[in-house]
XYZ file of C-alpha atoms in Angstrom:
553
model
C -17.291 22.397 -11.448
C -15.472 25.520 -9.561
C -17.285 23.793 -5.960
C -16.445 20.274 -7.340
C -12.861 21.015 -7.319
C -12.304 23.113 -4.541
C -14.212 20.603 -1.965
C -12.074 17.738 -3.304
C -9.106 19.912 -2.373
C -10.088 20.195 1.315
C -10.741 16.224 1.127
C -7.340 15.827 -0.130
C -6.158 17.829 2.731
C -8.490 16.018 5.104
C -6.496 12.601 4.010
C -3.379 13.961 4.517
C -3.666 15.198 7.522
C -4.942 11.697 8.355
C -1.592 10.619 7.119
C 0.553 12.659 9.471
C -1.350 12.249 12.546
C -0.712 8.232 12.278
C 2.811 9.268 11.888
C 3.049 11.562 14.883
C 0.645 8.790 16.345
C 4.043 6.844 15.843
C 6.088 8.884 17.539
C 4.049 9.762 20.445
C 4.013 5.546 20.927
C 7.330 5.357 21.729
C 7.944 8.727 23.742
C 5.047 7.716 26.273
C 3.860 4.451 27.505
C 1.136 2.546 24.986
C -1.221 2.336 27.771
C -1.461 6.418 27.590
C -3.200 5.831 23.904
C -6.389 3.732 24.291
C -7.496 2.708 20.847
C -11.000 2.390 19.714
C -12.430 -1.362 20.108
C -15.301 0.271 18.180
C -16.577 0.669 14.793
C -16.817 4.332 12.974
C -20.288 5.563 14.508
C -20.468 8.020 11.451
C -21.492 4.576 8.943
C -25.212 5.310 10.494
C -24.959 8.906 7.468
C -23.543 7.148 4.896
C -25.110 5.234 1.771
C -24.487 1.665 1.642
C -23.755 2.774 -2.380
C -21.019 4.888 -1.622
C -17.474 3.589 -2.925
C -15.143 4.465 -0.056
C -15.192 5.888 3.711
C -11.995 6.256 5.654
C -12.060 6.649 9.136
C -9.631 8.126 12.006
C -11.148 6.210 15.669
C -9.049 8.575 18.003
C -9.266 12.159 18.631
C -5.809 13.941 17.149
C -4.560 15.791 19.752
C -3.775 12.614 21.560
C -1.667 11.820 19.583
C 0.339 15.012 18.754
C 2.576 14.433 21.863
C 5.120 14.217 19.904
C 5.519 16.072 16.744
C 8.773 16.098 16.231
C 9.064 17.902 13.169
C 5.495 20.009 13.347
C 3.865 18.513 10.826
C 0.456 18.436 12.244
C 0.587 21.931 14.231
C 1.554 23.352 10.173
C -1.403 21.418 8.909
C -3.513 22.609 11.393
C -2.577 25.617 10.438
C -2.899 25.834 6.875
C -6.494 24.184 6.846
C -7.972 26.984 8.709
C -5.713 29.706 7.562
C -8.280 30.971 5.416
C -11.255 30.574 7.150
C -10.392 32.796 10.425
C -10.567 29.834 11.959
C -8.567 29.052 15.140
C -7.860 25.127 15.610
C -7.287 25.412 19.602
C -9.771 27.921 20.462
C -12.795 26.775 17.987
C -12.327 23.061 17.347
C -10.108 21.351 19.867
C -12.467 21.933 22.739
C -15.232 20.037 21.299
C -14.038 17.534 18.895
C -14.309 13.927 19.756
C -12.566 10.891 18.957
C -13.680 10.229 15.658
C -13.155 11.631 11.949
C -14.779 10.019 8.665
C -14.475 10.840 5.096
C -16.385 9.800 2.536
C -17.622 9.367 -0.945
C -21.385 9.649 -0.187
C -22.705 9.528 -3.708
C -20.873 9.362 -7.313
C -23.367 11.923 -9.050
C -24.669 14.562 -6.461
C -27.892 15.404 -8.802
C -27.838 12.361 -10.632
C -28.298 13.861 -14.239
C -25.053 12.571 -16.535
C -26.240 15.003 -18.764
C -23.986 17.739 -17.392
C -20.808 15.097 -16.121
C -20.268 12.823 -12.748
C -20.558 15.079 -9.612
C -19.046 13.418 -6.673
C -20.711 14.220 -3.288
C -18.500 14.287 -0.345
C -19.073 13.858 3.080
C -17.262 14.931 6.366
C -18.057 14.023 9.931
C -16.844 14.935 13.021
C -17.363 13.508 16.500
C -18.081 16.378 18.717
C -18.313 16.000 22.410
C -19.701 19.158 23.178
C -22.744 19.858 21.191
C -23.071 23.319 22.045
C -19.948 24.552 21.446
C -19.648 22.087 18.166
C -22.877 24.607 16.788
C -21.208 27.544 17.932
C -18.800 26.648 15.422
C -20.863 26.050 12.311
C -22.390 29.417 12.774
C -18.968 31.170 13.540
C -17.059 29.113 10.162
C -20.355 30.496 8.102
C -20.440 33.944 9.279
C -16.684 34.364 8.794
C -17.117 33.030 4.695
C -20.519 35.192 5.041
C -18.301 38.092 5.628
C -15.579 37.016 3.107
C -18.276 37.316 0.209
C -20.078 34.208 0.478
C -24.037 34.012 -0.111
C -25.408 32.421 2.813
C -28.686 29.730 2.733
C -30.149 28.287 5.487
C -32.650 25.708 5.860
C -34.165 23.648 8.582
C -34.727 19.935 6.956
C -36.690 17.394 8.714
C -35.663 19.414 12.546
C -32.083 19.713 11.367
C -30.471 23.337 10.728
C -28.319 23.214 7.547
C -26.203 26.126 6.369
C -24.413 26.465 3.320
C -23.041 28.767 1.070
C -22.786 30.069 -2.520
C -18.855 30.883 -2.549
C -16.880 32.759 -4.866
C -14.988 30.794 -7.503
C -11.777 31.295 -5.301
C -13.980 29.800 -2.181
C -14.224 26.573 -0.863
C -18.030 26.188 -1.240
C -19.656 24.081 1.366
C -22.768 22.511 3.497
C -22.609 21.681 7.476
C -25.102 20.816 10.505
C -24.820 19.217 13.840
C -26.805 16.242 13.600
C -28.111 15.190 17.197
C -25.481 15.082 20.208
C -22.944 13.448 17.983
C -21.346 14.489 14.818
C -20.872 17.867 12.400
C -21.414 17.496 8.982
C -20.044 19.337 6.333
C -20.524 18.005 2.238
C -19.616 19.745 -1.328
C -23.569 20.133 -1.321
C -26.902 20.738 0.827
C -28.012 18.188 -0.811
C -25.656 15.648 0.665
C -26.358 16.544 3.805
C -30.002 16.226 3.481
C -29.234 12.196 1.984
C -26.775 11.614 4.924
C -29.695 12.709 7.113
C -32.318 10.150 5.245
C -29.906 7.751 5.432
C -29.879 8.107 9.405
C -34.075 8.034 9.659
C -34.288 5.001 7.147
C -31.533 2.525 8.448
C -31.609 -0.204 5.474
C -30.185 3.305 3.372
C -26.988 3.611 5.245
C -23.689 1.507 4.915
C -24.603 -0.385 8.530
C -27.172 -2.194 6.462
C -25.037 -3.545 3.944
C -23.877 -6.983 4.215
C -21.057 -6.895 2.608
C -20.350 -4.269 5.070
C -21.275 -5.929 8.435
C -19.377 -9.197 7.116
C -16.360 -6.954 6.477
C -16.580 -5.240 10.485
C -16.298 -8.947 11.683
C -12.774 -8.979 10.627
C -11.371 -5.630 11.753
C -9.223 -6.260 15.008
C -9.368 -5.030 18.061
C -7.050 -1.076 18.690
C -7.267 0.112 15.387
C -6.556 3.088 14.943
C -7.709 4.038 11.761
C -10.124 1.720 9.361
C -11.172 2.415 5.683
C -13.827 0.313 3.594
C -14.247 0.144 -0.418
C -16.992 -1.399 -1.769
C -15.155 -2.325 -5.412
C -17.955 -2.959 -7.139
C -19.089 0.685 -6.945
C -15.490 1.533 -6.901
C -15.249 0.407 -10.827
C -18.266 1.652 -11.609
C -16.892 4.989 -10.479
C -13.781 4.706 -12.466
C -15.432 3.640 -15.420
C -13.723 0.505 -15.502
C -15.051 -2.873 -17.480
C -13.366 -5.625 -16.038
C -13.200 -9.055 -17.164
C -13.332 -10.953 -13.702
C -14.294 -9.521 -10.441
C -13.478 -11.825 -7.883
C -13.497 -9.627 -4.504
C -16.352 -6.932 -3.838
C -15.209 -5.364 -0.764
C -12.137 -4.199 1.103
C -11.782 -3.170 4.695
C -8.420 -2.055 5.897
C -7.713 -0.737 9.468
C -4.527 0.501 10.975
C -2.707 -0.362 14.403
C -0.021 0.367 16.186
C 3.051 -1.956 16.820
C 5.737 -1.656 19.327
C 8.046 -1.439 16.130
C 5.865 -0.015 13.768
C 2.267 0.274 12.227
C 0.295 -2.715 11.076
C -2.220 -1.642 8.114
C -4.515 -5.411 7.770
C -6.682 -5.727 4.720
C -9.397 -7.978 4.625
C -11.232 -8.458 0.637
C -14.410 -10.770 0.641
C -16.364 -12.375 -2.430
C -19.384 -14.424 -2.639
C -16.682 -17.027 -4.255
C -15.128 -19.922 -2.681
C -11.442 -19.513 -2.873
C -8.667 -21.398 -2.546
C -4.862 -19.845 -0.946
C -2.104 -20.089 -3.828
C -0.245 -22.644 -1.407
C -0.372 -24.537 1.931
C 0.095 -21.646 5.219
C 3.937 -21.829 6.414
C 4.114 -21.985 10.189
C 7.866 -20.233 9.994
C 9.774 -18.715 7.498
C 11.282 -20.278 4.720
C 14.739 -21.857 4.837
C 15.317 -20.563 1.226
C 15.986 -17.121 3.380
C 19.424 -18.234 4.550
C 20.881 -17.451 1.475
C 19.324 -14.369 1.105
C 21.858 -11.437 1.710
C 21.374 -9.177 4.494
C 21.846 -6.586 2.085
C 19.205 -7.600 -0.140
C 16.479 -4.377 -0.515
C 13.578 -6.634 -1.786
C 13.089 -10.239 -0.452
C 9.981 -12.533 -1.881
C 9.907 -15.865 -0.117
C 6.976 -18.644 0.445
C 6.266 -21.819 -1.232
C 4.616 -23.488 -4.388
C 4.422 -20.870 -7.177
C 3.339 -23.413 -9.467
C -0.249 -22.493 -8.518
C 0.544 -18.507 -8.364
C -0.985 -18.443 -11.608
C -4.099 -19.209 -10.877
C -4.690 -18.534 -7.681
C -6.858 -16.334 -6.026
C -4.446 -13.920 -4.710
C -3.401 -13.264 -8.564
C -7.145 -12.778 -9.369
C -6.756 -10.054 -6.894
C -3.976 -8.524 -8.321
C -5.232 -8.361 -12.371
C -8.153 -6.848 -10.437
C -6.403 -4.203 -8.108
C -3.606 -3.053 -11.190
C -6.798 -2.669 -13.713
C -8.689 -0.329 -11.083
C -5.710 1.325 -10.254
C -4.260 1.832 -13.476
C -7.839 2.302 -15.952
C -6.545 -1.423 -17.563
C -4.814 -4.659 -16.773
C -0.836 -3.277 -17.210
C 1.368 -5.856 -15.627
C 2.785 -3.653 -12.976
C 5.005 -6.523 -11.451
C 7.149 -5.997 -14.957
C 7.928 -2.595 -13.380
C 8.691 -3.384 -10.047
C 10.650 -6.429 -11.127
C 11.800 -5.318 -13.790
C 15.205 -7.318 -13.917
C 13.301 -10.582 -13.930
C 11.238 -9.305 -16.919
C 15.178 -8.536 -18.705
C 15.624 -12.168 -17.762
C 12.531 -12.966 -19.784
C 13.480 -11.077 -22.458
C 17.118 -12.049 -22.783
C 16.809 -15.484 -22.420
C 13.265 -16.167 -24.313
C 11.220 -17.347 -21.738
C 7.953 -17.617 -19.908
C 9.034 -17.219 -15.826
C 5.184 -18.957 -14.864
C 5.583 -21.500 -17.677
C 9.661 -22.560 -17.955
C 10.496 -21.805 -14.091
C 7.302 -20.858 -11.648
C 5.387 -24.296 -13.015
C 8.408 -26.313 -11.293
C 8.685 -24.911 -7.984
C 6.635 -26.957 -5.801
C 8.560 -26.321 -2.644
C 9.848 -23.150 -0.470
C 11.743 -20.234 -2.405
C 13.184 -16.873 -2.369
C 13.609 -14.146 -4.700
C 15.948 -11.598 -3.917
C 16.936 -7.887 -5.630
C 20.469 -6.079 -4.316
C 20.874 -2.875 -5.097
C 23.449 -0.065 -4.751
C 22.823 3.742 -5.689
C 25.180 3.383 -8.528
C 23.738 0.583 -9.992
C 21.135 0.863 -12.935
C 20.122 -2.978 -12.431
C 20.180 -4.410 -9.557
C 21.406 -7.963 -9.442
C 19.286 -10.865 -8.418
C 18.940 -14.307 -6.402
C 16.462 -17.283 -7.185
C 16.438 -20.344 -4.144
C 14.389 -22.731 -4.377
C 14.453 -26.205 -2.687
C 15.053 -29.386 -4.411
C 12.564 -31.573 -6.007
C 12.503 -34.078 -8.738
C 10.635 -31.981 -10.628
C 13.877 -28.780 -9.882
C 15.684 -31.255 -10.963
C 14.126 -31.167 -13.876
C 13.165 -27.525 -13.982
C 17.190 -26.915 -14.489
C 17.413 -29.038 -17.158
C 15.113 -27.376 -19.087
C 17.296 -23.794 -18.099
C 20.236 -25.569 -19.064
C 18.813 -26.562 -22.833
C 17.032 -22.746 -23.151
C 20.612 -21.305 -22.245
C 22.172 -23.576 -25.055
C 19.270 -22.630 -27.595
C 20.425 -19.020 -26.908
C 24.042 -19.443 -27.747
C 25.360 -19.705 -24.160
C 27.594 -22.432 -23.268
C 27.688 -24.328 -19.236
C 30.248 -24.062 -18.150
C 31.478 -25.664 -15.007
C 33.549 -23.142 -12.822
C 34.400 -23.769 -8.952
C 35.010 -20.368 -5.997
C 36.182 -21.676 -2.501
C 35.541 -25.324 -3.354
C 31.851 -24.982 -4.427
C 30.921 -26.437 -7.557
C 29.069 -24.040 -9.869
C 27.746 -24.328 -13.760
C 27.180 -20.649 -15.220
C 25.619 -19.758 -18.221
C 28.439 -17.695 -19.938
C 28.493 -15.891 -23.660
C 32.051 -15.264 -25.797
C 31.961 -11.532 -27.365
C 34.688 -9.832 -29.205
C 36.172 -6.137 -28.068
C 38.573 -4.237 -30.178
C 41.372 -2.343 -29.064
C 44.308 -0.305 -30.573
C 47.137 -2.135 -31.376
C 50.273 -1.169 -29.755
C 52.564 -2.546 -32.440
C 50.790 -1.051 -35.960
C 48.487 0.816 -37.000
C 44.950 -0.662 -36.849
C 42.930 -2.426 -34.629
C 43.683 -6.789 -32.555
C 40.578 -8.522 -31.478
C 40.524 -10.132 -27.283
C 37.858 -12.829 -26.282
C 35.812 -11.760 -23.344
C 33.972 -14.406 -21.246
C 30.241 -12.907 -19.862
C 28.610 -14.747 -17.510
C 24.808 -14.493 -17.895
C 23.962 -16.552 -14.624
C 24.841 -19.303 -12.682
C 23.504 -22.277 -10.599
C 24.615 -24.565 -7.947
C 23.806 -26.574 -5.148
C 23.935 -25.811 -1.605
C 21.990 -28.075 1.753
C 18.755 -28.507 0.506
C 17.937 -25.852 -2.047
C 19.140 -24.828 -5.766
C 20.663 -21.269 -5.918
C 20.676 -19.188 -8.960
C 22.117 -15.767 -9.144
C 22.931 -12.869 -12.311
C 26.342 -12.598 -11.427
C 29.504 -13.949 -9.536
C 29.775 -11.540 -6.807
C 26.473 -11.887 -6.024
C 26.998 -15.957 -5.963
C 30.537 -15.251 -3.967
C 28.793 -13.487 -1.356
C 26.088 -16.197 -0.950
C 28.709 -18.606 -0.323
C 30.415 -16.474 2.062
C 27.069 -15.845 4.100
C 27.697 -16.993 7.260
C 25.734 -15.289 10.086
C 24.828 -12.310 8.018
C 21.738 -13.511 5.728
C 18.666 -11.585 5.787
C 16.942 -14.331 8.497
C 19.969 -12.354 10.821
C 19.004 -9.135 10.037
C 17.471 -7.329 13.168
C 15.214 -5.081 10.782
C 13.981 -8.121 9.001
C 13.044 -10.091 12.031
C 11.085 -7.458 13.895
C 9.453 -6.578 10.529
C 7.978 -10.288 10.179
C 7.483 -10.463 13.968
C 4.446 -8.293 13.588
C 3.110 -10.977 10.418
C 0.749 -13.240 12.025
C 1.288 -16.681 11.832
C 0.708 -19.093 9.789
C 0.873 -17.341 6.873
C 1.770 -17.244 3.055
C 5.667 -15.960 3.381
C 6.675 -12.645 2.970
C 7.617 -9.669 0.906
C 9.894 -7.508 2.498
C 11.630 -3.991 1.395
C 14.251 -2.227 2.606
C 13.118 1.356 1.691
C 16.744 2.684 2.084
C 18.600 0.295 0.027
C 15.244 -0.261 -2.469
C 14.340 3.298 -3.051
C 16.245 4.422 -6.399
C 15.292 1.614 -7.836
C 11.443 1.755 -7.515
C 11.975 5.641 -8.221
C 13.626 4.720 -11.600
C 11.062 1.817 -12.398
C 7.729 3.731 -10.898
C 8.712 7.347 -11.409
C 5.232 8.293 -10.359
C 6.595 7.161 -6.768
C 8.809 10.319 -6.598
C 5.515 12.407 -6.773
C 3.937 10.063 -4.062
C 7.048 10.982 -1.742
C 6.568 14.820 -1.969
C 3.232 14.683 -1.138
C 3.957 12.084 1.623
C 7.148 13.760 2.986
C 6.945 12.785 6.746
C 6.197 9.695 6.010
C 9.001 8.716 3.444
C 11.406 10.201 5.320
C 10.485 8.210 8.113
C 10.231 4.827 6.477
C 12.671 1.991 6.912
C 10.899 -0.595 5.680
C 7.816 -2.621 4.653
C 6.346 -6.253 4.899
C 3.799 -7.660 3.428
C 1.730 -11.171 4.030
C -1.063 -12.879 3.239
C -3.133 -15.328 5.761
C -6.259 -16.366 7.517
C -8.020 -19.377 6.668
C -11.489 -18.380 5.601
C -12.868 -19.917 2.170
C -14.802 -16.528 1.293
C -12.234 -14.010 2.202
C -8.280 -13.168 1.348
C -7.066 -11.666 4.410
C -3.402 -10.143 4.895
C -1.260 -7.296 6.384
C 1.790 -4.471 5.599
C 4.044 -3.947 8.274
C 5.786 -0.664 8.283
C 8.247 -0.398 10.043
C 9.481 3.365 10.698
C 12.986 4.814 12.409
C 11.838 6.085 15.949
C 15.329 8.244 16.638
């Protein structure tokens, strides 16, 4: 277990250091000219050692110290550093002469000797692309001989014309395998014996993950200059994890990662052996609902028809990403909305059922939030239809059933009915002892009509400053328009989030978030914020893309 553990921490630090160098990949885009960074039109040549059974391989298609121009803040010289701290090891002298433009991690088996007897053993496999061969084997045999002389037992082996080393390290060791495989790659794994499968799988091609379909069909839709590209096959994936789901819709992910003149563009691809159909008709522009969407607004939904949401496809997707995520099907979206789930709550009702199952049109949900607020307030547009016609009806008759009267009130000659509640407060009396009662009026919401679309909000500032818009809506924001610049079109709409205004309120509703931004640092600090879309037009496969967008000054 001691070699389990301490090979998953050099993984960990193998993933974050792919992390950082996409940042500083960032950077170094807009100090120098794009054309200075040629990224790979190819796929990961390290597949070929891989089992088509393994769960997950991530891939960096671009050697780092191209793009370590500009490390602003030395993220990636420290990581460097600390890697190979231990070892002896010198990055620039021993590595960076010979490593080539390619790194791959992966999950190579789930059980390393396949015996559940004694607990799941993960095997894990690291390749690197060398371009000098020689000096690539000098290496190995310099990295062994330095753990050789920090206690480690040493083993060599020569399997089927391959040299493999590997040692038996002391608890406080990193214990590990490596070769040079052919004029390639270096190998290193948790275990000899990983090495020895990632060699089979090279000499008997239908083993390794270039001979799995659901791999070559997910290659097809990677796009050309990524920069980085990961697959998952998810059915292995919850069979790793345990997990028992009760519909499995998508088996396989790809994602790769690009650069963007304003950012980086991650796109995800999920196929199934299903015919699917897209929660609503592909939007050509954005939605006009967005006019009355704040500029100030940190999260912004918009799109059309979410009276098929339910059911759709893209929801499938989502029970089945929260369950593997989370070990069960936890509605997550009550967390990250949670203000719409108060609504729910407060009022009684069933959002898919009493609002969603109306909206058969374009709409937009906004959240604004300020640092002092504990709930942000909120903004529902959607445009008119018999059946919104209807839809507020039905609002109108659940606010009644909950005690709230309508009440018709009018700010700069707009006509508005809000939903408002009569409560009692106590106060000292001034004149005697003991205590006079005052009526307070709380609004709970309010509605009205403006152009084309019905506008709900929590509160009357919030509705104030819709009517008061002008030229400084969210469709004027600079941010937001180079953020869904980089969406491709047509598409399903958008979710957007302003990481600035949007962050204490995700850190108070997903506190594990705060833990994700230590360990991502350079990355948080750097993010303004992110987009996300889903389009593509193929029956068997959900396609869609996150936009970050980071500050470059």
């Amino acid at each position: 277990m001691n070699r389990q553990r301490s090979f998953i921490g050099f993984i960990v630090a193998g993933a974050i250091a792919l992390l950082v160098i996409a940042i500083a990949s960032f950077y170094w885009f807009f100090a120098k000219s794009p054309a200075n960074l040629i990224a790979s039109t190819r796929q990961p040549g390290a597949a070929i050692f891989v089992s088509k059974l393994s769960p997950a391989m991530v891939s960096l298609l671009a050697n780092p110290d191209r793009l370590q121009a500009l490390d602003r803040e030395e993220e990636l010289s420290k990581l460097k550093t600390s890697l190979f701290a231990k070892s002896g090891i010198d990055y620039k002298e021993d590595i960076q002469p010979w490593l080539g433009d390619e790194i791959t991690l992966a999950i190579a088996t789930l059980d390393i000797d396949r015996d559940l007897e004694n607990g799941q053993q993960p095997g894990y496999l690291l390749a690197l692309a060398t371009k000098q061969p020689e000096k690539s084997r000098e290496f190995v045999e310099l990295f062994f001989s330095k753990r050789a002389l920090a206690g480690a037992n040493l083993a060599v082996e020569q399997y089927k014309g391959i040299k493999l080393i590997s040692d038996n390290s002391q608890p406080e060791q990193d214990s590990l395998a490596g070769a040079v495989v052919g004029e390639g790659f270096v190998l290193f794994a948790n275990d000899p014996k990983v090495l020895r499968d990632a060699i089979n799988n090279v000499q008997a091609p239908d083993l390794n993950l270039t001979s799995s379909p659901e791999y070559q069909k997910a290659t097809k839709e990677l796009p050309k200059g990524g920069l980085a590209v990961a697959f998952l096959n998810l059915t292995i994936v919850v069979k790793w994890q345990g997990l028992e789901l009760s519909e499995q819709l998508y088996n396989s992910q790809i994602i790769s990662l690009a650069l963007n003149p304003k950012g980086l563009l991650a796109e995800t691809t999920f196929l199934t052996a299903s015919e699917i159909v897209p929660p609503s008709a592909p939007l050509s522009k954005p939605v006009g609902a967005l006019q009355y969407i704040p500029a100030s607004a940190g999260l912004a939904i918009s799109g059309s028809n979410l009276s098929s949401l339910g059911d759709s496809d893209l929801t499938k997707l989502w029970r089945q990403a929260t369950a593997t995520i989370y070990g069960s099907g936890e509605d997550v979206v009550s967390r990250l909305a949670k203000p719409l789930a108060d609504v729910q709550k407060r009022w009684n009702i069933n959002l898919p059922e009493d609002i969603f199952s109306w909206v058969q049109g374009e709409y937009a949900i906004a959240l604004l939030s300020e640092k002092e607020q504990t709930t942000p307030h909120w903004i529902f547009v959607v445009e008119k239809s018999e059946s919104v016609e209807k839809g507020v009806t039905r609002l109108d008759a659940i606010a009644s059933s909950n005690g709230l009267s309508i009440s018709p009130l009018t700010i700069d000659q707009q006509k508005i009915s809000a939903w408002t509640e009569l409560t009692t407060a106590t106060k000292k009396s001034d004149v005697k002892e003991g205590e006079s009662f005052s009526i307070e009026t709380k609004v709970r919401g309010l509605h009205t009509s403006l152009g084309n679309y019905e506008i709900f909000t929590s509160d009357l500032e919030t509705m104030d400053e819709i009517l008061t818009i002008k030229n400084n809506s969210i469709i004027d924001n600079p941010n937001f328009k180079d953020s869904i610049a980089a969406i491709p079109l047509p598409n399903q709409g958008y979710i957007y989030l302003d990481w600035t205004k949007s962050q204490n309120l995700l850190e108070r509703q997903v506190p594990i978030l705060k833990l994700a931004e230590v360990l991502g640092k350079p990355f948080f600090n750097n993010l303004r914020s992110l987009t996300l879309s889903s389009y593509g037009t193929d029956t068997r496969s959900l396609k869609g893309g996150v936009f970050l967008q980071l500050n470059n000054s």
